[in-house]
């Protein structure tokens, strides 16, 4: 499901399913060699709001099965769209306050 915030920013929300804390995975879905830009509170505004181009943002939880299933597609989109659009992801579990913030 996509929500259009402005003409240049598209947010993609992964379906989140509640699991007990013991079933959470520690590792993020995207590694340092990924073309997906990992977002955090320190770079969110500069990479998303102050970007001059199109930015697609996925809000994910590393333990979420649907989010894990989307990872290869998101990686492929980042590779295909490189130079055309920024494909980014925010770990909504690690950055709960930012993920819940009304932007």
PDB file of C-alpha atoms in Angstrom:
ATOM      1  CA  UNK A   1       0.000   0.000   0.000  1.00  0.00           C
ATOM      2  CA  UNK A   2       1.436   3.404  -0.872  1.00  0.00           C
ATOM      3  CA  UNK A   3       0.646   6.844   0.542  1.00  0.00           C
ATOM      4  CA  UNK A   4       1.618   9.924  -1.436  1.00  0.00           C
ATOM      5  CA  UNK A   5       3.049  12.641   0.807  1.00  0.00           C
ATOM      6  CA  UNK A   6       4.195  14.994  -1.927  1.00  0.00           C
ATOM      7  CA  UNK A   7       5.043  14.884  -5.600  1.00  0.00           C
ATOM      8  CA  UNK A   8       8.557  13.634  -4.906  1.00  0.00           C
ATOM      9  CA  UNK A   9       8.225  11.298  -1.914  1.00  0.00           C
ATOM     10  CA  UNK A  10       6.462   7.941  -1.868  1.00  0.00           C
ATOM     11  CA  UNK A  11       6.181   5.956   1.346  1.00  0.00           C
ATOM     12  CA  UNK A  12       5.769   2.186   1.204  1.00  0.00           C
ATOM     13  CA  UNK A  13       4.546   0.528   4.359  1.00  0.00           C
ATOM     14  CA  UNK A  14       5.290  -3.130   4.917  1.00  0.00           C
ATOM     15  CA  UNK A  15       2.608  -5.067   6.730  1.00  0.00           C
ATOM     16  CA  UNK A  16       3.744  -5.498  10.323  1.00  0.00           C
ATOM     17  CA  UNK A  17       2.697  -8.518  12.378  1.00  0.00           C
ATOM     18  CA  UNK A  18       3.135  -8.601  16.145  1.00  0.00           C
ATOM     19  CA  UNK A  19       5.426 -11.323  17.466  1.00  0.00           C
ATOM     20  CA  UNK A  20       6.797 -11.817  20.929  1.00  0.00           C
ATOM     21  CA  UNK A  21      10.127 -10.079  21.669  1.00  0.00           C
ATOM     22  CA  UNK A  22      11.905 -13.445  21.855  1.00  0.00           C
ATOM     23  CA  UNK A  23      11.113 -14.133  18.190  1.00  0.00           C
ATOM     24  CA  UNK A  24      12.633 -10.885  16.873  1.00  0.00           C
ATOM     25  CA  UNK A  25      15.672 -11.067  14.637  1.00  0.00           C
ATOM     26  CA  UNK A  26      18.586  -8.894  15.630  1.00  0.00           C
ATOM     27  CA  UNK A  27      20.060  -8.237  12.172  1.00  0.00           C
ATOM     28  CA  UNK A  28      18.608  -5.667   9.806  1.00  0.00           C
ATOM     29  CA  UNK A  29      17.325  -6.762   6.410  1.00  0.00           C
ATOM     30  CA  UNK A  30      19.740  -4.633   4.383  1.00  0.00           C
ATOM     31  CA  UNK A  31      23.510  -4.846   4.690  1.00  0.00           C
ATOM     32  CA  UNK A  32      26.195  -2.200   4.139  1.00  0.00           C
ATOM     33  CA  UNK A  33      26.766  -3.318   0.522  1.00  0.00           C
ATOM     34  CA  UNK A  34      23.080  -2.879  -0.336  1.00  0.00           C
ATOM     35  CA  UNK A  35      21.858  -0.182  -2.745  1.00  0.00           C
ATOM     36  CA  UNK A  36      18.979   0.424  -0.304  1.00  0.00           C
ATOM     37  CA  UNK A  37      19.733   3.527   1.784  1.00  0.00           C
ATOM     38  CA  UNK A  38      19.355   2.731   5.483  1.00  0.00           C
ATOM     39  CA  UNK A  39      17.569   5.543   7.276  1.00  0.00           C
ATOM     40  CA  UNK A  40      17.959   6.621  10.879  1.00  0.00           C
ATOM     41  CA  UNK A  41      16.912   9.620  12.961  1.00  0.00           C
ATOM     42  CA  UNK A  42      20.200  11.321  12.052  1.00  0.00           C
ATOM     43  CA  UNK A  43      19.763  11.103   8.269  1.00  0.00           C
ATOM     44  CA  UNK A  44      15.989  10.817   7.704  1.00  0.00           C
ATOM     45  CA  UNK A  45      15.308  14.490   7.004  1.00  0.00           C
ATOM     46  CA  UNK A  46      18.342  14.985   4.774  1.00  0.00           C
ATOM     47  CA  UNK A  47      17.754  11.816   2.745  1.00  0.00           C
ATOM     48  CA  UNK A  48      13.946  12.063   2.514  1.00  0.00           C
ATOM     49  CA  UNK A  49      12.590  15.581   3.047  1.00  0.00           C
ATOM     50  CA  UNK A  50      15.508  17.533   1.599  1.00  0.00           C
ATOM     51  CA  UNK A  51      16.095  15.233  -1.358  1.00  0.00           C
ATOM     52  CA  UNK A  52      15.838  16.754  -4.825  1.00  0.00           C
ATOM     53  CA  UNK A  53      14.388  13.589  -6.331  1.00  0.00           C
ATOM     54  CA  UNK A  54      11.945  10.769  -5.791  1.00  0.00           C
ATOM     55  CA  UNK A  55      12.416   8.802  -2.569  1.00  0.00           C
ATOM     56  CA  UNK A  56      10.716   5.483  -1.820  1.00  0.00           C
ATOM     57  CA  UNK A  57      10.769   4.601   1.888  1.00  0.00           C
ATOM     58  CA  UNK A  58       9.988   1.215   3.389  1.00  0.00           C
ATOM     59  CA  UNK A  59       9.187   1.063   7.104  1.00  0.00           C
ATOM     60  CA  UNK A  60      10.101  -2.482   8.164  1.00  0.00           C
ATOM     61  CA  UNK A  61      10.667  -4.723  11.143  1.00  0.00           C
ATOM     62  CA  UNK A  62      13.499  -7.274  10.777  1.00  0.00           C
ATOM     63  CA  UNK A  63      11.394 -10.036  12.378  1.00  0.00           C
ATOM     64  CA  UNK A  64       8.382  -9.487  10.084  1.00  0.00           C
ATOM     65  CA  UNK A  65       7.876 -12.290   7.560  1.00  0.00           C
ATOM     66  CA  UNK A  66       6.222  -9.992   5.013  1.00  0.00           C
ATOM     67  CA  UNK A  67       9.093  -7.512   5.331  1.00  0.00           C
ATOM     68  CA  UNK A  68      11.630 -10.304   4.871  1.00  0.00           C
ATOM     69  CA  UNK A  69       9.776 -11.507   1.768  1.00  0.00           C
ATOM     70  CA  UNK A  70       9.843  -7.963   0.322  1.00  0.00           C
ATOM     71  CA  UNK A  71      13.619  -7.586   0.823  1.00  0.00           C
ATOM     72  CA  UNK A  72      14.753  -9.083  -2.530  1.00  0.00           C
ATOM     73  CA  UNK A  73      12.211  -6.951  -4.413  1.00  0.00           C
ATOM     74  CA  UNK A  74      13.266  -3.803  -2.560  1.00  0.00           C
ATOM     75  CA  UNK A  75      16.933  -4.637  -3.283  1.00  0.00           C
ATOM     76  CA  UNK A  76      16.142  -5.109  -6.984  1.00  0.00           C
ATOM     77  CA  UNK A  77      14.184  -1.829  -7.085  1.00  0.00           C
ATOM     78  CA  UNK A  78      17.168  -0.018  -5.522  1.00  0.00           C
ATOM     79  CA  UNK A  79      19.513  -1.445  -8.139  1.00  0.00           C
ATOM     80  CA  UNK A  80      17.178  -0.756 -11.106  1.00  0.00           C
ATOM     81  CA  UNK A  81      16.227   2.753  -9.938  1.00  0.00           C
ATOM     82  CA  UNK A  82      19.758   3.822  -8.975  1.00  0.00           C
ATOM     83  CA  UNK A  83      20.274   7.337 -10.332  1.00  0.00           C
ATOM     84  CA  UNK A  84      16.531   7.758 -10.968  1.00  0.00           C
ATOM     85  CA  UNK A  85      15.077   7.435  -7.466  1.00  0.00           C
ATOM     86  CA  UNK A  86      16.375   6.750  -3.975  1.00  0.00           C
ATOM     87  CA  UNK A  87      15.118   3.499  -2.463  1.00  0.00           C
ATOM     88  CA  UNK A  88      15.427   3.641   1.307  1.00  0.00           C
ATOM     89  CA  UNK A  89      14.358   1.705   4.380  1.00  0.00           C
ATOM     90  CA  UNK A  90      13.804   2.526   8.038  1.00  0.00           C
ATOM     91  CA  UNK A  91      13.912  -0.172  10.719  1.00  0.00           C
ATOM     92  CA  UNK A  92      10.681   0.756  12.509  1.00  0.00           C
ATOM     93  CA  UNK A  93      11.591  -1.528  15.403  1.00  0.00           C
ATOM     94  CA  UNK A  94      14.952   0.101  16.055  1.00  0.00           C
ATOM     95  CA  UNK A  95      13.622   3.631  15.487  1.00  0.00           C
ATOM     96  CA  UNK A  96      10.094   3.431  16.930  1.00  0.00           C
ATOM     97  CA  UNK A  97       9.717   7.111  17.752  1.00  0.00           C
ATOM     98  CA  UNK A  98      10.677   8.174  14.211  1.00  0.00           C
ATOM     99  CA  UNK A  99       8.435   5.517  12.638  1.00  0.00           C
ATOM    100  CA  UNK A 100       5.478   6.706  14.732  1.00  0.00           C
ATOM    101  CA  UNK A 101       6.115  10.415  14.171  1.00  0.00           C
ATOM    102  CA  UNK A 102       3.467  12.267  12.184  1.00  0.00           C
ATOM    103  CA  UNK A 103       5.418  13.836   9.377  1.00  0.00           C
TER     104      UNK A 103
END
